Amino acid sequence: MNVQTLTAIPEFSMLIEGDMNREINTPYCCDLLSIAMSKAPANAAWVTIMGNINTIAVITLIDASCLILAEGAKLDGPALERAKKERITVFITELPIFEAALLVYQKVHDFNPI
């Protein structure tokens, strides 16, 4: 599936539109930037509460497809400007990290619970 598919999730709001055709293979949850740098798979939808400039640097390093800020987290000013400049797709949601990642997982695996 691609990033565009996430726009169909009502709980997600797009903050920045980047490459909507980027493939998403899996969600990835982590709030420790050093762990994300070493363990996040490419083409992941990274779900976190970290909204600072370092998060934007890491997302470019790990080649994630998009960033999902959970639990009402926001990008700070420098992070917002850098994400726009880098054309990184950023979604925001009030959902907890796990629930946001679960919605991505269900979309990736075309799973519709009854």
N, CA and C of each residue as an Amber inpcrd file, in Angstrom:
protein
   342
   0.8440000  -1.1750000   0.0000000   0.0000000   0.0000000   0.0000000
   0.8870000   1.2350000   0.0000000   0.2950000   2.3690000  -0.2940000
   1.0870000   3.6000000  -0.3130000   0.5670000   4.6050000   0.7300000
   1.3040000   5.6890000   0.8750000   0.9710000   6.7060000   1.8710000
  -0.4300000   7.2720000   1.6370000  -0.8230000   7.4160000   0.4040000
  -2.1470000   7.9570000   0.0690000  -3.2600000   7.1820000   0.7840000
  -3.0820000   5.8780000   0.9680000  -4.0780000   5.0310000   1.6120000
  -4.3740000   5.5020000   3.0380000  -3.3950000   6.0880000   3.7050000
  -3.6030000   6.5400000   5.0870000  -4.5740000   7.7080000   5.1790000
  -4.7820000   8.4220000   4.0960000  -5.7280000   9.5410000   4.1360000
  -7.1640000   9.0550000   4.3290000  -7.4020000   7.7680000   4.1080000
  -8.7450000   7.2000000   4.3060000  -9.0250000   6.8520000   5.7670000
  -8.0320000   6.9720000   6.6200000  -8.2300000   6.6860000   8.0440000
  -8.7390000   7.9650000   8.7140000  -9.9810000   7.9710000   9.1560000
 -10.5780000   9.1990000   9.6870000  -9.8470000   9.7790000  10.9010000
  -9.1770000   8.9380000  11.6570000  -8.4830000   9.4020000  12.8600000
  -7.1630000  10.1180000  12.5460000  -6.7170000  10.0580000  11.2920000
  -5.4730000  10.6990000  10.8830000  -5.7760000  11.9820000  10.1280000
  -5.0470000  13.0390000  10.4510000  -5.1370000  14.2980000   9.7070000
  -3.7700000  14.5780000   9.1060000  -3.7560000  14.9470000   7.8410000
  -2.4880000  15.2400000   7.1980000  -2.0430000  16.6480000   7.5660000
  -0.8370000  16.7460000   8.0580000  -0.2360000  18.0290000   8.4010000
   0.6190000  18.5400000   7.2390000   1.3980000  17.6330000   6.6460000
   2.2550000  17.9770000   5.5150000   2.1180000  16.8890000   4.4660000
   1.9260000  17.2890000   3.2330000   1.8390000  16.3230000   2.1380000
   3.1920000  16.2190000   1.4490000   3.7050000  15.0110000   1.4270000
   4.9530000  14.7210000   0.7220000   4.6640000  13.7970000  -0.4400000
   5.4820000  12.7860000  -0.6140000   5.3010000  11.8130000  -1.6890000
   4.2250000  10.8180000  -1.2900000   3.0490000  11.0030000  -1.8160000
   1.9040000  10.1750000  -1.4450000   1.9510000   8.7960000  -2.0910000
   2.8580000   8.6080000  -3.0290000   2.9950000   7.3100000  -3.6940000
   4.0250000   6.4100000  -3.0300000   4.6860000   6.9050000  -1.9760000
   5.6690000   6.0730000  -1.2730000   5.0040000   4.8190000  -0.7380000
   5.6550000   3.7080000  -0.9070000   5.1660000   2.4240000  -0.4190000
   5.3400000   2.3480000   1.1020000   4.3600000   1.7740000   1.7800000
   4.4550000   1.4790000   3.2090000   4.4020000  -0.0340000   3.3510000
   5.4280000  -0.5840000   4.0150000   5.4800000  -2.0300000   4.2340000
   5.0290000  -2.4400000   5.6250000   5.1600000  -1.5210000   6.5920000
   4.8490000  -1.8550000   7.9780000   4.7970000  -0.5790000   8.8080000
   4.0940000  -0.6000000   9.9380000   4.2470000   0.5060000  10.8830000
   5.4800000   0.2370000  11.7420000   6.0460000   1.2940000  12.2980000
   7.1630000   1.1590000  13.2270000   6.9300000   2.1310000  14.3710000
   7.0010000   1.6390000  15.6100000   6.7590000   2.4640000  16.7980000
   8.0340000   2.5810000  17.6100000   8.4460000   3.8070000  17.8740000
   9.6070000   4.0210000  18.7180000   9.7290000   5.5110000  19.0210000
  10.0430000   5.8260000  20.2720000  10.2490000   7.2170000  20.6700000
  11.7120000   7.5140000  20.9790000  12.5620000   6.5280000  20.9320000
  13.9930000   6.7380000  21.1370000  14.6660000   6.8500000  19.7740000
  15.1510000   8.0340000  19.4670000  15.6820000   8.2890000  18.1330000
  16.8620000   7.3870000  17.8000000  17.7230000   7.1050000  18.7560000
  18.8770000   6.2470000  18.4880000  18.4450000   4.8250000  18.1440000
  17.3900000   4.3410000  18.7790000  16.8740000   3.0050000  18.4540000
  16.2220000   3.0270000  17.0800000  15.4460000   4.0540000  16.7930000
  14.8080000   4.1600000  15.4730000  15.8590000   4.1780000  14.3680000
  16.9670000   4.8850000  14.5990000  18.0200000   4.9540000  13.5860000
  18.6140000   3.5850000  13.2850000  18.6810000   2.7250000  14.2780000
  19.3240000   1.4360000  14.0690000  18.3610000   0.2970000  13.7470000
  17.0860000   0.4780000  14.0170000  16.1670000  -0.6520000  13.8710000
  14.9800000  -0.4390000  12.9270000  14.6480000   0.7920000  12.6220000
  13.4620000   1.0330000  11.7870000  13.7110000   0.5480000  10.3570000
  12.7700000  -0.1900000   9.8000000  12.9350000  -0.6310000   8.4220000
  12.5990000   0.4890000   7.4310000  13.2270000   0.4610000   6.2830000
  12.8710000   1.4060000   5.2220000  11.4100000   1.1820000   4.8460000
  10.7840000   2.2150000   4.3530000   9.3900000   2.1720000   3.9060000
   8.3940000   1.8930000   5.0310000   8.7700000   2.2480000   6.2470000
   7.8490000   2.1150000   7.3770000   7.0690000   3.4130000   7.5530000
   5.9020000   3.2800000   8.1510000   5.1670000   4.4440000   8.6450000
   5.5690000   4.5560000  10.1100000   6.3840000   5.5580000  10.4290000
   6.9310000   5.7090000  11.7730000   5.9170000   6.4200000  12.6530000
   5.5120000   5.7500000  13.7330000   4.5450000   6.3060000  14.6820000
   5.2950000   6.6620000  15.9540000   5.2070000   7.9260000  16.3640000
   5.9450000   8.4120000  17.5220000   5.2320000   9.6170000  18.1260000
   5.7450000  10.0670000  19.2620000   5.2620000  11.3200000  19.8480000
   6.3370000  12.3990000  19.7640000   7.4710000  12.0600000  19.1970000
   8.5990000  12.9890000  19.1090000   8.4090000  13.9240000  17.9200000
   8.2720000  15.2090000  18.1760000   7.9950000  16.1630000  17.1140000
   9.0500000  17.2410000  16.9810000  10.3070000  16.8830000  17.1750000
  11.3500000  17.8980000  17.0910000  12.2130000  17.7240000  15.8320000
  13.1230000  18.6410000  15.6360000  13.9600000  18.6480000  14.4340000
  14.7870000  17.3680000  14.2970000  15.1800000  16.7770000  15.4230000
  15.9460000  15.5360000  15.3570000  15.1250000  14.3920000  14.7740000
  13.8290000  14.3980000  15.0240000  12.9460000  13.3850000  14.4450000
  12.9520000  13.4980000  12.9270000  12.9380000  14.7040000  12.4220000
  12.9560000  14.9060000  10.9700000  14.2860000  14.4330000  10.3910000
  15.3770000  14.6820000  11.0930000  16.6780000  14.1850000  10.6330000
  16.6820000  12.6600000  10.5850000  16.1410000  12.0320000  11.6130000
  16.1300000  10.5680000  11.6630000  15.2390000   9.9770000  10.5790000
  14.0890000  10.5700000  10.3430000  13.1890000   9.9970000   9.3320000
  13.8330000  10.0070000   7.9500000  14.6590000  10.9990000   7.6720000
  15.3540000  11.0040000   6.3870000  16.4520000   9.9350000   6.3610000
  17.1050000   9.7090000   7.4930000  18.1470000   8.6830000   7.5670000
  17.5970000   7.2710000   7.4020000  16.4670000   7.0080000   8.0120000
  15.9130000   5.6510000   7.9790000  15.0780000   5.3930000   6.7300000
  14.8250000   6.4330000   5.9510000  14.0510000   6.3150000   4.7160000
  12.6310000   5.7960000   4.9670000  12.0240000   6.3080000   6.0300000
  10.6310000   5.9520000   6.3200000   9.7120000   6.6230000   5.2990000
   8.5640000   6.0420000   5.0860000   7.6110000   6.5580000   4.1000000
   6.8650000   7.7850000   4.5890000   6.5930000   7.8230000   5.8920000
   5.8790000   8.9620000   6.4720000   6.0390000   8.9440000   7.9730000
   5.6300000  10.0340000   8.5790000   5.6660000  10.1860000  10.0280000
   4.2370000  10.3490000  10.5220000   3.9030000   9.6270000  11.5820000
   2.5970000   9.7710000  12.2130000   2.8430000  10.1880000  13.6610000
   2.4200000  11.3890000  13.9950000   2.5450000  11.8820000  15.3650000
   1.2830000  11.5040000  16.1290000   1.4490000  10.6640000  17.1350000
   0.3190000  10.1340000  17.8900000   0.1140000  10.9210000  19.1850000
  -0.9980000  10.6260000  19.8420000  -1.3300000  11.1610000  21.1640000
  -1.3790000  12.6820000  21.2070000  -1.7470000  13.2900000  20.0750000
  -1.8810000  14.7390000  20.0130000  -0.5650000  15.4900000  19.9090000
   0.5360000  14.7720000  19.6930000   1.8450000  15.4290000  19.5690000
   1.8720000  16.3100000  18.3220000   2.6600000  17.3590000  18.3900000
   2.7980000  18.3130000  17.2790000   4.2680000  18.4680000  16.9250000
   4.5310000  18.9290000  15.7240000   5.8900000  19.3000000  15.3480000
   6.1910000  20.6830000  15.9050000   7.3810000  20.8800000  16.4430000
   7.7550000  22.2330000  16.8450000   8.0950000  23.0320000  15.5820000
   8.2990000  24.3420000  15.7250000   8.5100000  25.2210000  14.5710000
   9.6380000  24.7980000  13.6440000  10.8480000  24.5740000  14.1550000
  11.9410000  24.1490000  13.2800000  11.6710000  22.8060000  12.5930000
  11.0510000  21.8780000  13.3070000  10.7310000  20.5750000  12.7120000
   9.6990000  20.7160000  11.6020000   8.7030000  21.5530000  11.8290000
   7.6740000  21.7890000  10.8180000   8.2930000  22.3540000   9.5420000
   9.1340000  23.3420000   9.6880000   9.7730000  23.9530000   8.5160000
  10.6640000  22.9640000   7.7770000  11.4310000  22.1590000   8.5190000
  12.3190000  21.1810000   7.8850000  11.5190000  20.0820000   7.1900000
  10.4430000  19.6180000   7.8090000   9.6060000  18.5800000   7.1930000
   8.9910000  19.0850000   5.8910000   8.5690000  20.3500000   5.8800000
   8.0330000  20.9370000   4.6420000   9.1100000  20.9970000   3.5720000
  10.2930000  21.4450000   3.9580000  11.4080000  21.5650000   3.0160000
  11.8050000  20.2030000   2.4460000  11.8100000  19.1760000   3.2970000
  12.1910000  17.8250000   2.8810000  11.0380000  17.0630000   2.2210000
   9.8380000  17.6640000   2.2230000   8.6360000  17.0290000   1.6600000
   8.3520000  15.6660000   2.3000000   8.3650000  15.6730000   3.6250000
   8.0560000  14.4720000   4.4000000   6.5710000  14.5050000   4.7440000
   5.8630000  13.4570000   4.3970000   4.4460000  13.3940000   4.7450000
   4.3170000  13.1820000   6.2470000   3.5170000  14.0490000   6.8770000
   3.3140000  13.9760000   8.3250000   1.8090000  13.9600000   8.6030000
   1.3950000  12.9570000   9.3640000   0.0200000  12.8690000   9.8400000
   0.0250000  13.1110000  11.3430000  -1.0830000  13.6130000  11.8510000
  -1.2580000  13.7510000  13.2970000  -2.5340000  13.0140000  13.7000000
  -2.5410000  12.5120000  14.9220000  -3.7010000  11.8110000  15.4480000
  -3.7250000  11.9300000  16.9650000  -4.8940000  11.8390000  17.5190000
  -5.0570000  11.8290000  18.9730000  -4.9270000  10.4100000  19.5240000
  -4.9050000   9.4280000  18.6490000  -4.8290000   8.0380000  19.0880000
  -3.5180000   7.7430000  19.8150000  -3.5400000   6.7830000  20.7440000
  -2.2910000   6.2960000  21.3210000  -1.4230000   5.6660000  20.2200000
  -0.1440000   5.5790000  20.4850000   0.8020000   5.0570000  19.4960000
   0.3800000   3.6710000  18.9970000   0.0680000   2.7690000  19.9150000
  -0.2910000   1.4070000  19.5160000  -1.5020000   1.3910000  18.5940000
  -2.5370000   2.1350000  18.9500000  -3.7610000   2.1260000  18.1420000
  -3.5180000   2.7250000  16.7610000  -2.7080000   3.7630000  16.6760000
  -2.3780000   4.3470000  15.3730000  -1.6180000   3.3430000  14.5240000
  -0.6420000   2.6730000  15.1270000   0.1360000   1.6680000  14.3980000
  -0.7370000   0.4940000  13.9690000  -1.6770000   0.1230000  14.8220000
  -2.5830000  -0.9790000  14.4840000  -3.4120000  -0.6420000  13.2490000
  -3.8950000   0.5860000  13.1550000  -4.6570000   0.9860000  11.9620000
  -3.7940000   0.8960000  10.7030000  -2.5440000   1.3040000  10.8050000
  -1.6340000   1.1870000   9.6530000  -1.4200000  -0.2850000   9.3080000
  -1.1740000  -1.1020000  10.3180000  -0.9660000  -2.5370000  10.1150000
  -2.1700000  -3.1630000   9.4070000  -3.3690000  -2.8100000   9.8500000
  -4.5760000  -3.3590000   9.2340000  -4.6980000  -2.9510000   7.7720000
  -4.3140000  -1.7140000   7.4560000  -4.3570000  -1.2610000   6.0620000
  -3.3010000  -1.9850000   5.2230000  -2.0960000  -2.1210000   5.7580000
  -1.0190000  -2.7940000   5.0310000  -1.4140000  -4.2310000   4.7060000
  -2.0530000  -4.8950000   5.6600000  -2.3980000  -6.3100000   5.4980000
  -3.8470000  -6.5210000   5.0510000  -4.4920000  -5.4420000   4.6500000
  -5.8670000  -5.5040000   4.1570000  -6.7550000  -6.2990000   5.1130000
  -6.6430000  -5.9660000   6.3900000  -7.3760000  -6.6540000   7.4490000
  -8.5240000  -5.7830000   7.9120000  -9.7350000  -6.2880000   7.8020000
 -10.9190000  -5.5630000   8.2440000 -11.6010000  -6.3570000   9.3440000
 -11.4530000  -5.9330000  10.6150000 -12.0950000  -6.6850000  11.6920000
 -13.6070000  -6.5940000  11.5770000 -14.2440000  -7.6010000  12.0290000
 -15.7050000  -7.6840000  11.9710000 -16.3130000  -6.8130000  13.0480000
